[in-house]
XYZ file of C-alpha atoms in Angstrom:
708
model
C 27.349 -31.103 -40.778
C 23.825 -30.221 -39.767
C 22.164 -32.071 -36.932
C 18.827 -32.344 -38.694
C 17.498 -35.673 -39.998
C 18.335 -36.558 -43.536
C 15.939 -38.147 -46.010
C 18.207 -37.410 -48.917
C 16.825 -40.063 -51.213
C 13.465 -38.366 -51.716
C 13.913 -36.936 -55.201
C 17.368 -38.262 -55.149
C 18.097 -36.388 -51.964
C 14.997 -34.576 -50.829
C 15.195 -33.649 -47.199
C 12.920 -34.150 -44.257
C 14.151 -31.620 -41.733
C 13.337 -30.474 -38.266
C 9.552 -30.336 -37.910
C 7.606 -28.695 -35.147
C 3.923 -27.912 -34.818
C 2.067 -25.153 -33.080
C -1.083 -27.210 -32.977
C -2.160 -30.724 -32.122
C -1.555 -33.107 -34.984
C -3.156 -36.538 -35.150
C -0.738 -39.425 -34.998
C 0.462 -40.402 -38.445
C -1.114 -43.552 -39.799
C 1.094 -46.607 -40.142
C 2.416 -46.733 -43.722
C 2.323 -50.108 -45.483
C 3.752 -51.266 -48.783
C 1.769 -52.484 -51.782
C 1.846 -55.529 -54.060
C 3.247 -53.452 -56.930
C 6.073 -52.304 -54.660
C 6.801 -55.947 -53.833
C 7.194 -56.636 -57.559
C 9.260 -53.482 -58.015
C 11.642 -54.509 -55.229
C 12.244 -57.881 -56.887
C 12.950 -56.196 -60.244
C 15.178 -53.598 -58.617
C 17.509 -56.139 -57.027
C 17.665 -58.162 -60.258
C 18.604 -55.082 -62.288
C 21.285 -54.006 -59.807
C 22.943 -57.410 -59.638
C 22.771 -58.140 -63.368
C 23.332 -54.758 -65.028
C 25.289 -52.468 -62.712
C 28.884 -51.888 -63.708
C 30.290 -52.845 -60.298
C 28.799 -56.380 -60.400
C 28.044 -56.232 -56.658
C 25.963 -59.047 -55.192
C 23.292 -58.091 -52.663
C 24.638 -60.332 -49.889
C 24.931 -60.185 -46.088
C 27.736 -57.614 -46.297
C 25.706 -55.286 -48.509
C 22.617 -55.950 -46.372
C 24.527 -54.668 -43.345
C 25.606 -51.560 -45.254
C 22.045 -51.080 -46.506
C 20.713 -51.016 -42.940
C 23.310 -48.452 -41.860
C 22.692 -46.298 -44.946
C 18.924 -46.383 -44.437
C 19.145 -45.359 -40.776
C 21.641 -42.663 -41.764
C 19.244 -41.322 -44.398
C 16.486 -41.016 -41.787
C 18.385 -39.840 -38.718
C 21.983 -39.200 -39.691
C 22.452 -36.647 -36.925
C 21.140 -38.999 -34.232
C 18.406 -36.669 -33.056
C 15.444 -39.076 -32.910
C 16.426 -42.719 -32.506
C 17.855 -43.976 -29.232
C 20.409 -46.725 -28.680
C 17.497 -49.024 -27.798
C 15.875 -48.390 -31.183
C 19.105 -49.164 -32.989
C 19.570 -52.355 -30.991
C 16.084 -53.453 -32.016
C 16.851 -52.763 -35.690
C 19.875 -55.088 -35.527
C 17.534 -58.010 -36.236
C 17.418 -56.852 -39.877
C 21.169 -56.530 -40.447
C 21.773 -59.834 -42.218
C 18.271 -60.613 -43.495
C 17.411 -57.652 -45.738
C 19.271 -59.316 -48.614
C 17.008 -62.329 -48.175
C 13.795 -60.324 -47.795
C 14.074 -57.675 -50.515
C 14.647 -60.060 -53.488
C 11.418 -61.778 -52.419
C 9.489 -58.498 -52.255
C 9.482 -58.366 -48.463
C 9.774 -54.692 -47.463
C 8.838 -55.075 -43.807
C 12.261 -53.979 -42.482
C 12.216 -50.660 -44.342
C 8.627 -49.799 -43.488
C 8.902 -50.855 -39.823
C 11.961 -48.648 -39.306
C 10.341 -45.709 -41.083
C 7.158 -45.925 -39.039
C 9.234 -45.909 -35.849
C 11.121 -42.876 -37.126
C 7.918 -41.016 -37.916
C 6.556 -41.822 -34.469
C 9.720 -40.554 -32.754
C 9.722 -37.485 -35.000
C 6.196 -36.391 -34.265
C 6.401 -37.072 -30.536
C 9.660 -35.195 -30.146
C 8.686 -32.164 -32.172
C 5.279 -31.720 -30.606
C 6.870 -31.738 -27.159
C 9.389 -29.097 -28.239
C 6.739 -26.926 -29.843
C 4.499 -26.885 -26.793
C 6.871 -24.504 -25.017
C 8.698 -22.938 -27.980
C 8.045 -19.238 -27.138
C 8.864 -19.744 -23.455
C 11.968 -21.775 -24.304
C 13.260 -19.061 -26.640
C 12.528 -16.311 -24.109
C 14.488 -18.152 -21.420
C 17.616 -18.692 -23.539
C 20.794 -17.262 -22.030
C 23.356 -16.347 -24.671
C 25.996 -15.407 -22.115
C 26.610 -19.053 -21.177
C 29.878 -20.538 -22.423
C 28.737 -23.630 -24.352
C 29.067 -25.046 -27.857
C 27.052 -26.533 -30.690
C 28.737 -29.474 -32.449
C 28.846 -29.155 -36.226
C 30.188 -32.623 -36.930
C 28.016 -35.492 -35.752
C 29.801 -38.322 -37.570
C 31.322 -39.681 -34.373
C 28.292 -39.006 -32.182
C 26.987 -41.986 -30.203
C 23.331 -42.958 -30.255
C 21.551 -41.399 -27.303
C 21.402 -43.667 -24.255
C 18.039 -42.199 -23.267
C 15.653 -39.333 -23.909
C 17.516 -36.943 -21.607
C 20.504 -37.035 -23.984
C 18.216 -36.219 -26.905
C 16.648 -33.416 -24.849
C 20.079 -31.808 -24.463
C 20.879 -32.160 -28.159
C 17.594 -30.537 -29.048
C 18.128 -27.729 -26.562
C 21.438 -26.795 -28.162
C 20.095 -27.262 -31.654
C 17.198 -24.914 -31.042
C 19.455 -22.414 -29.293
C 21.816 -22.394 -32.294
C 18.907 -21.733 -34.649
C 17.677 -18.835 -32.541
C 21.178 -17.330 -32.268
C 21.683 -17.651 -36.032
C 18.435 -15.797 -36.713
C 19.340 -13.194 -34.115
C 22.742 -12.554 -35.670
C 21.128 -12.491 -39.114
C 19.337 -9.385 -37.758
C 15.918 -10.986 -37.405
C 13.748 -8.994 -34.963
C 13.340 -10.701 -31.568
C 9.563 -10.955 -31.829
C 9.864 -12.453 -35.325
C 12.123 -15.344 -34.321
C 9.448 -17.516 -32.619
C 7.074 -16.746 -35.488
C 9.694 -17.711 -38.068
C 10.517 -21.010 -36.395
C 6.872 -21.829 -35.712
C 5.905 -21.148 -39.330
C 8.860 -23.169 -40.613
C 8.139 -26.198 -38.471
C 4.380 -26.080 -38.982
C 4.797 -26.214 -42.754
C 7.321 -29.023 -42.469
C 5.103 -31.096 -40.208
C 2.318 -30.894 -42.768
C 4.719 -32.328 -45.323
C 5.747 -35.152 -43.018
C 2.144 -36.262 -42.672
C 1.802 -36.267 -46.451
C 4.508 -38.890 -46.943
C 3.123 -42.105 -48.405
C 4.327 -45.571 -49.281
C 5.904 -44.332 -52.531
C 8.100 -41.971 -50.551
C 9.105 -44.629 -48.031
C 9.856 -47.144 -50.778
C 12.007 -44.582 -52.585
C 14.045 -43.820 -49.455
C 14.521 -47.504 -48.677
C 15.393 -48.368 -52.297
C 17.869 -45.517 -52.700
C 19.645 -46.458 -49.492
C 20.526 -49.611 -51.449
C 21.039 -48.231 -54.980
C 23.450 -45.550 -53.808
C 25.671 -48.220 -52.267
C 26.365 -49.282 -55.860
C 27.312 -45.726 -56.854
C 25.896 -42.219 -56.287
C 24.458 -41.944 -59.803
C 22.315 -45.071 -59.522
C 18.918 -43.990 -58.212
C 15.347 -45.205 -57.953
C 12.615 -42.722 -58.921
C 9.117 -43.237 -57.557
C 6.232 -42.604 -59.997
C 5.835 -39.070 -58.650
C 9.553 -38.424 -58.846
C 9.675 -39.917 -62.356
C 7.021 -37.452 -63.512
C 8.993 -34.561 -62.027
C 12.394 -35.765 -63.251
C 12.371 -33.969 -66.602
C 10.669 -30.940 -65.056
C 13.328 -30.674 -62.364
C 16.091 -31.081 -64.923
C 14.520 -28.318 -66.994
C 15.389 -25.938 -64.178
C 18.777 -25.862 -65.866
C 17.133 -24.550 -69.041
C 14.198 -22.451 -67.878
C 14.339 -20.544 -64.630
C 17.606 -19.397 -63.097
C 19.908 -22.002 -64.672
C 21.030 -23.908 -61.581
C 21.205 -27.595 -60.741
C 20.047 -28.210 -57.168
C 20.115 -31.053 -54.680
C 19.089 -31.380 -51.057
C 21.712 -31.724 -48.364
C 20.591 -32.073 -44.774
C 17.790 -29.547 -44.290
C 19.106 -27.244 -47.036
C 18.750 -26.988 -50.803
C 22.280 -26.833 -52.169
C 23.498 -25.479 -55.511
C 25.423 -28.237 -57.286
C 26.427 -26.202 -60.318
C 25.338 -23.298 -62.497
C 24.436 -23.722 -66.142
C 26.949 -21.723 -68.218
C 25.447 -18.527 -69.629
C 22.258 -19.096 -67.638
C 20.609 -16.270 -65.655
C 22.329 -17.145 -62.354
C 25.722 -17.606 -64.026
C 25.511 -14.266 -65.823
C 24.128 -12.436 -62.781
C 27.036 -13.638 -60.648
C 25.754 -13.752 -57.049
C 24.795 -17.441 -56.752
C 27.736 -19.858 -56.440
C 28.176 -23.663 -56.346
C 27.709 -25.085 -52.824
C 25.624 -22.085 -51.698
C 22.590 -23.190 -49.665
C 19.183 -21.659 -50.403
C 17.275 -20.854 -47.217
C 14.456 -18.595 -48.469
C 12.745 -17.806 -51.769
C 10.610 -14.798 -52.709
C 8.564 -13.976 -55.793
C 9.269 -10.529 -57.231
C 11.405 -7.778 -55.739
C 8.870 -7.065 -52.983
C 7.407 -10.529 -52.489
C 7.331 -12.246 -49.107
C 10.375 -14.409 -48.440
C 9.354 -18.034 -47.840
C 11.593 -19.988 -45.489
C 12.483 -23.263 -47.279
C 14.744 -24.898 -44.713
C 13.664 -28.514 -44.432
C 11.534 -28.419 -47.582
C 11.542 -31.220 -50.133
C 13.759 -30.617 -53.137
C 10.932 -30.701 -55.683
C 8.966 -28.119 -53.672
C 11.924 -25.714 -53.578
C 12.394 -26.217 -57.328
C 8.746 -25.239 -57.844
C 9.347 -21.951 -56.013
C 12.581 -21.172 -57.830
C 11.226 -21.973 -61.287
C 8.905 -19.478 -62.952
C 7.958 -17.657 -66.115
C 10.589 -16.064 -68.302
C 11.082 -12.421 -67.352
C 9.790 -12.807 -63.799
C 12.008 -12.199 -60.781
C 12.926 -14.599 -57.996
C 14.673 -13.429 -54.832
C 16.983 -15.897 -53.104
C 18.427 -15.803 -49.622
C 21.449 -18.067 -49.322
C 24.095 -19.194 -46.896
C 27.354 -18.637 -48.810
C 29.413 -21.771 -49.441
C 32.458 -20.229 -47.760
C 30.529 -19.543 -44.537
C 30.793 -22.179 -41.825
C 28.092 -20.642 -39.644
C 24.455 -20.055 -40.536
C 24.616 -16.429 -39.385
C 25.903 -14.848 -42.609
C 23.335 -14.610 -45.369
C 23.137 -13.006 -48.789
C 19.955 -11.879 -50.514
C 19.715 -11.047 -54.211
C 17.285 -11.087 -57.130
C 17.616 -13.046 -60.375
C 15.464 -12.477 -63.442
C 14.317 -15.828 -64.773
C 15.060 -16.596 -68.377
C 15.630 -19.389 -70.838
C 19.173 -20.511 -71.565
C 19.315 -20.075 -75.316
C 21.413 -22.348 -77.490
C 23.227 -19.389 -79.026
C 24.209 -18.177 -75.537
C 25.723 -21.578 -74.775
C 27.580 -21.470 -78.078
C 31.358 -21.303 -78.209
C 32.746 -17.764 -78.230
C 36.142 -16.383 -79.224
C 38.407 -13.560 -78.161
C 42.063 -12.621 -78.521
C 44.530 -12.082 -75.677
C 47.594 -9.939 -76.201
C 50.385 -11.482 -74.124
C 53.589 -9.447 -73.656
C 56.840 -11.361 -73.994
C 59.943 -9.242 -73.657
C 59.962 -6.675 -76.458
C 57.184 -8.328 -78.393
C 53.491 -9.015 -77.864
C 52.017 -12.333 -78.971
C 48.389 -12.909 -79.911
C 46.667 -15.841 -78.240
C 43.257 -16.934 -79.476
C 40.745 -18.061 -76.855
C 37.688 -20.230 -77.537
C 35.311 -20.506 -74.594
C 33.140 -23.654 -74.750
C 30.386 -23.586 -72.060
C 28.890 -26.987 -73.038
C 29.120 -29.791 -75.601
C 25.913 -29.123 -77.495
C 24.276 -30.296 -80.702
C 20.878 -29.487 -82.164
C 19.784 -33.089 -82.796
C 16.340 -32.038 -84.006
C 17.758 -29.731 -86.683
C 20.275 -32.402 -87.686
C 17.499 -35.002 -88.070
C 15.508 -32.515 -90.196
C 18.458 -32.363 -92.557
C 19.218 -28.712 -91.766
C 22.658 -28.083 -93.250
C 23.307 -25.256 -90.777
C 22.414 -27.098 -87.569
C 24.372 -25.905 -84.538
C 26.962 -28.017 -82.769
C 30.043 -27.388 -80.665
C 32.422 -28.753 -83.300
C 30.876 -26.747 -86.150
C 31.021 -23.523 -84.137
C 34.582 -24.104 -82.917
C 35.778 -24.943 -86.434
C 34.367 -21.657 -87.698
C 35.901 -19.667 -84.827
C 39.212 -21.422 -85.294
C 39.378 -20.378 -88.940
C 38.553 -16.785 -87.978
C 41.317 -16.745 -85.353
C 43.825 -18.150 -87.828
C 42.912 -15.355 -90.222
C 43.737 -12.952 -87.380
C 47.194 -14.576 -87.213
C 47.051 -15.776 -83.627
C 50.239 -17.424 -82.353
C 48.428 -20.128 -80.394
C 45.089 -21.222 -78.964
C 43.524 -21.655 -75.509
C 40.397 -23.815 -75.212
C 38.528 -22.705 -72.066
C 36.476 -25.569 -70.593
C 35.993 -24.130 -67.114
C 32.547 -24.895 -65.660
C 31.719 -27.025 -68.708
C 29.681 -29.874 -67.230
C 29.717 -31.923 -70.435
C 26.962 -32.835 -72.852
C 27.185 -34.730 -76.118
C 29.819 -37.488 -76.239
C 29.660 -37.295 -80.027
C 30.703 -33.647 -79.889
C 33.583 -34.372 -77.498
C 34.915 -36.896 -79.998
C 34.426 -34.681 -83.033
C 35.938 -31.658 -81.312
C 39.057 -33.666 -80.514
C 39.222 -34.450 -84.232
C 39.860 -30.768 -84.970
C 43.220 -31.066 -83.175
C 44.506 -34.511 -84.218
C 44.995 -36.082 -87.647
C 43.041 -39.223 -86.755
C 42.694 -41.822 -84.001
C 40.539 -42.894 -81.033
C 39.512 -40.386 -78.380
C 37.738 -42.481 -75.745
C 37.191 -46.065 -74.652
C 33.885 -47.209 -73.155
C 33.647 -50.384 -71.094
C 30.216 -51.901 -70.482
C 29.213 -53.880 -67.406
C 29.603 -56.952 -69.634
C 33.298 -55.895 -69.804
C 33.081 -55.414 -73.551
C 35.158 -52.415 -74.617
C 34.561 -50.268 -77.681
C 36.354 -47.189 -78.915
C 35.182 -43.977 -80.489
C 37.069 -41.228 -82.239
C 38.243 -39.812 -85.564
C 38.389 -42.639 -88.094
C 39.611 -40.836 -91.217
C 42.681 -38.682 -91.730
C 41.973 -35.016 -92.395
C 43.386 -31.551 -91.818
C 43.600 -30.332 -88.248
C 44.835 -27.329 -86.267
C 48.549 -27.903 -85.687
C 49.425 -24.756 -83.720
C 50.294 -24.469 -80.012
C 47.387 -25.492 -77.778
C 46.472 -25.070 -74.089
C 43.284 -26.435 -72.504
C 42.034 -24.679 -69.350
C 39.882 -26.760 -66.962
C 38.606 -26.527 -63.390
C 36.774 -28.657 -60.820
C 33.457 -28.122 -62.617
C 34.758 -29.410 -65.953
C 33.089 -32.800 -66.201
C 32.165 -35.754 -68.399
C 32.594 -34.771 -72.080
C 35.033 -32.014 -71.053
C 37.182 -34.637 -69.359
C 37.124 -36.861 -72.430
C 38.365 -34.001 -74.624
C 41.000 -32.777 -72.155
C 42.174 -36.337 -71.465
C 42.587 -37.083 -75.180
C 44.537 -33.867 -75.796
C 46.795 -34.761 -72.866
C 47.303 -38.389 -73.934
C 48.183 -37.407 -77.500
C 50.515 -34.744 -76.043
C 48.753 -32.429 -78.442
C 48.524 -29.607 -75.913
C 49.151 -28.569 -72.318
C 46.355 -28.955 -69.751
C 46.269 -26.199 -67.127
C 43.965 -25.325 -64.231
C 42.481 -27.497 -61.503
C 41.785 -31.235 -61.387
C 38.487 -31.887 -63.183
C 35.277 -33.251 -61.653
C 35.901 -36.959 -62.202
C 32.563 -38.206 -63.578
C 33.500 -41.100 -65.805
C 30.315 -43.188 -65.721
C 27.326 -43.609 -68.047
C 23.736 -44.091 -66.848
C 20.602 -45.450 -68.527
C 16.948 -45.238 -67.441
C 14.978 -48.467 -67.028
C 11.207 -48.638 -66.329
C 10.073 -50.836 -63.427
C 6.620 -52.006 -62.377
C 6.403 -48.838 -60.286
C 8.736 -45.948 -61.129
C 12.083 -46.283 -62.860
C 15.741 -47.017 -62.169
C 18.664 -44.886 -63.320
C 21.567 -47.318 -63.379
C 25.292 -47.014 -64.111
C 26.099 -49.508 -66.856
C 29.324 -48.245 -68.450
C 32.523 -46.388 -67.674
C 34.698 -44.011 -69.709
C 38.425 -44.635 -70.177
C 41.077 -42.542 -71.850
C 43.173 -43.914 -74.719
C 45.995 -44.232 -72.167
C 43.783 -46.769 -70.383
C 43.201 -44.480 -67.389
C 39.649 -43.918 -66.227
C 38.344 -40.363 -65.935
C 36.214 -41.629 -63.033
C 36.919 -40.300 -59.529
C 40.384 -38.931 -60.284
C 39.395 -36.747 -63.216
C 42.010 -35.148 -65.463
C 45.076 -33.922 -63.581
C 46.504 -30.757 -65.195
C 50.084 -30.539 -66.409
C 50.281 -27.143 -64.694
C 48.165 -26.727 -61.556
C 46.479 -23.400 -60.842
C 45.059 -22.531 -57.401
C 41.308 -23.027 -56.976
C 38.638 -21.983 -54.500
C 36.601 -25.139 -55.088
C 36.593 -27.448 -52.071
C 37.333 -30.984 -53.292
C 35.648 -32.346 -50.164
C 32.392 -30.692 -51.253
C 32.578 -30.638 -55.063
C 33.557 -33.436 -57.416
C 33.056 -37.162 -57.832
C 35.526 -37.956 -55.057
C 33.280 -35.999 -52.653
C 30.359 -38.386 -53.276
C 29.785 -41.437 -51.105
C 30.334 -44.811 -52.806
C 31.680 -43.278 -56.019
C 33.218 -45.918 -58.264
C 36.997 -46.105 -58.055
C 39.585 -44.989 -60.559
C 41.098 -47.876 -62.484
C 42.790 -48.740 -65.764
C 42.304 -50.918 -68.814
C 44.634 -51.575 -71.731
C 45.873 -48.506 -73.529
C 45.365 -47.884 -77.236
C 48.353 -47.405 -79.496
C 48.363 -43.738 -80.367
C 50.578 -41.044 -81.798
C 52.282 -38.466 -79.599
C 52.372 -35.121 -81.331
C 54.958 -33.520 -79.066
C 57.468 -34.298 -76.360
C 55.937 -32.175 -73.609
C 58.044 -33.832 -70.899
C 60.993 -31.733 -72.068
C 58.993 -28.498 -71.874
C 56.684 -28.839 -68.862
C 59.283 -28.571 -66.051
C 60.529 -25.209 -67.356
C 57.009 -23.955 -68.118
C 55.890 -24.903 -64.600
C 58.859 -23.119 -63.076
C 58.108 -19.944 -65.045
C 54.472 -20.120 -63.906
C 55.531 -20.422 -60.251
C 57.882 -17.452 -60.552
C 55.112 -15.350 -62.062
C 52.478 -16.403 -59.547
C 54.742 -15.530 -56.604
C 54.634 -11.904 -57.713
C 51.077 -11.785 -59.022
C 48.753 -10.006 -56.548
C 45.655 -11.713 -57.974
C 47.193 -15.176 -57.632
C 48.388 -14.441 -54.118
C 44.885 -13.186 -53.285
C 43.404 -16.439 -54.597
C 45.819 -18.500 -52.517
C 44.985 -16.434 -49.422
C 41.266 -17.004 -50.038
C 41.885 -20.746 -50.303
C 43.757 -20.735 -47.006
C 40.960 -18.722 -45.353
C 38.321 -21.178 -46.611
C 40.430 -24.097 -45.351
C 40.612 -22.511 -41.886
C 36.828 -22.064 -41.865
C 36.351 -25.740 -42.700
C 38.395 -26.715 -39.642
C 35.729 -25.257 -37.335
C 34.031 -28.271 -35.726
C 31.824 -26.484 -33.201
C 30.178 -23.097 -32.851
C 29.978 -21.063 -29.661
C 26.464 -20.505 -28.343
C 27.707 -17.549 -26.364
C 26.685 -14.496 -28.391
C 29.840 -12.534 -27.603
C 32.066 -15.372 -28.781
C 29.955 -16.043 -31.872
C 30.184 -12.399 -32.894
C 33.929 -12.456 -32.281
C 34.250 -15.519 -34.518
C 32.317 -13.819 -37.305
C 34.258 -10.578 -36.969
C 37.527 -12.501 -36.985
C 36.595 -14.113 -40.293
C 35.606 -10.743 -41.736
C 38.852 -9.160 -40.542
C 40.926 -11.903 -42.189
C 38.994 -11.448 -45.418
C 39.577 -7.677 -45.238
C 43.299 -8.182 -44.659
C 43.786 -10.347 -47.728
C 41.705 -7.956 -49.854
C 43.839 -5.007 -48.736
C 47.008 -7.016 -49.303
C 45.943 -7.424 -52.932
C 44.938 -3.770 -53.253
C 48.234 -2.552 -51.812
C 50.214 -4.698 -54.235
C 48.206 -3.271 -57.139
C 48.430 0.315 -55.909
C 44.710 0.601 -55.208
C 42.930 2.379 -52.357
C 42.715 0.310 -49.153
C 39.363 -0.500 -47.551
C 38.348 0.039 -43.943
C 35.607 -2.582 -44.265
C 34.337 -5.118 -46.785
C 31.087 -3.159 -46.915
C 33.014 -0.485 -48.818
C 33.983 -3.104 -51.403
C 30.327 -4.031 -51.880
C 29.426 -0.372 -52.362
C 32.219 -0.009 -54.922
C 30.920 -3.063 -56.773
C 27.437 -1.554 -56.879
C 28.869 1.720 -58.214
C 30.848 -0.197 -60.832
C 27.711 -2.038 -61.894
C 25.912 1.269 -62.339
C 28.816 2.584 -64.430
C 28.737 -0.526 -66.617
C 24.972 -0.179 -67.073
C 25.446 3.458 -68.079
C 28.204 2.531 -70.555
C 26.051 -0.187 -72.093
C 23.141 2.244 -72.385
C 25.373 4.630 -74.366
C 27.082 1.846 -76.337
C 25.005 -1.301 -76.869
C 28.025 -3.009 -78.402
C 30.147 -2.564 -75.284
C 31.933 -5.817 -74.504
C 32.137 -5.519 -70.730
C 33.107 -9.183 -70.244
C 36.326 -8.624 -72.173
C 37.216 -5.686 -69.970
C 37.025 -7.787 -66.809
C 40.405 -9.261 -65.796
C 40.518 -13.044 -65.702
C 43.722 -13.986 -63.954
C 43.436 -17.718 -64.713
C 42.763 -17.185 -68.414
C 45.603 -14.679 -68.614
C 47.919 -17.197 -66.984
C 46.797 -19.888 -69.447
C 47.874 -17.512 -72.208
C 51.216 -16.975 -70.477
C 51.800 -20.742 -70.254
C 51.103 -21.108 -73.963
C 53.537 -18.318 -74.822
C 56.192 -19.807 -72.514
C 55.917 -23.174 -74.248
C 55.980 -21.570 -77.699
C 59.058 -19.466 -76.942
C 60.904 -22.414 -75.387
C 60.310 -24.512 -78.487
C 61.427 -21.682 -80.754
C 64.597 -21.269 -78.722
C 65.370 -24.971 -78.847
C 64.666 -25.097 -82.564
C 67.037 -22.173 -83.099
C 69.769 -23.850 -81.046
C 69.255 -27.124 -82.933
C 69.400 -25.331 -86.300
C 72.571 -23.480 -85.269
C 74.263 -26.752 -84.321
C 73.428 -28.198 -87.741
C 75.074 -25.229 -89.432
């Protein structure tokens, strides 16, 4: 965890980071709230208490949590406030619930003004001697920088804060040094970074403060309930459009970094392949040769502005990889901005040939990146409007004409979309019946699904999910599992089972969680997600990605189940299928490689402090690289491939392979390079389907023989 201050509720979680100035800055003016914000506060509390699904009352207990959350959002790493400040703030602990419903915002604004005062004073004092301080740093001293500050005590006095700042600054300098930044450039880089950030701090106004204070409360109800200031409301749709125009990535701020939450399937970043969920963006450049702008500590909306751009233009990103615990290792790559076209998000099909003894079975695969529907074309009365269900139905008929023996629906990385499409898609695989239950905050429950009997695909079915399969994907997968219509394989899904609505307030708007999804079994998809019948290994860190990783996420619970048909008795098949999968995976080099990578990432997450001694820091980095090289060579040896002497060789090979692919595509525009790339998880999903099919055939044959 970074030791920089966190103002994560600016633009849901925009960050105010470490800010230093190379010049004298006038003291920030005291920020005061307005009459319209008084009215907004009253409305906000009323909406939360009356409409939120959790039915939480804003009482003394929640007031106490609100105070802690607000202080955490400002100075979560305990770098500015002292124990004396915190003691003074205790006067607000049990009165904020009395003040806020009356429009009294004095607690929030008083605390913020103190924070801003401490911030400016501290950073100006650090900046006064920044070059001399950096020059005097001794990287041969055996000392450490604490990564986790959760258990850190509030500083007893300024001398304790001085020491924290000394180590913090030293860690930043060492990180830049090991990232191969020239010595003379390091003071310039830090000075430029902090100067820009300080300018932003002095631009904060009462809208920003109100938003931080309000969100410290709303996010106690659940992480998807947020207040948007007027400025943030205007940018809301623009920021969301980053997932459609730009690089196709959903971003949020975490500590002083801009973090990638997920990639939009088939978007520029997804297709390019370098950017990954949980990567942290530290610099952005325009064009291949443009100057890289350091964005550490920037507000989320400002980073979005840099990343977004015209179709066809190039943005260069420098990121800290998600798997890296330190801030020393960085990747830099270019992405050509583009628009995510509906046809590129459309479902696609392919056929896997799965060997089984002396025969080879054909398994159809339908990849569904999102649950989409062209509402505008539908409203126009266009008979050929695009939708997930329409496209899948067409592909399904084509695969049946190709005589496939079974079907895999690939929902990996599918973040959801239209609930209507999730319901209708389920209808392609069941005769009729409900697919989802929705419970409102009023506790009224209604059901949605397939109301009329009709033909459906009756063949063997496997649904492949992962940690990034969310919302509508979870409704579909959960229904297939509850009906025992198919086998769910992969990783536990995201776990977002809540529904939000936007409500205008006197100033800004409130996004509030009003309803919750439930499966026909009565189980919620919230928090727990869909648990696969057969679990595959995954690199996704459940502590970083998924609903359960979010603070104050609503709990998993149950309501009454709906009477429903069970199309198969999978309980008699799954134990044997799981055993066959385990036997295969024990001897599969790609699966073993994945498991080794998971173990390596888990070891990296255990690191709680970083050495500030350069020799030890380098040794730590080299140790991680050596472990990564060992598991790569273990995989290569098992597959009979040439061993590497360094991971740099692997990167060079990848670049050569990319050039070969480009050359092949130039000669053959119809080359389907994606189909030539091995996908061990998809292949294993096909194997599971074949195992289940063969087992059923064997049992049917035995049963038929007994009858004779």
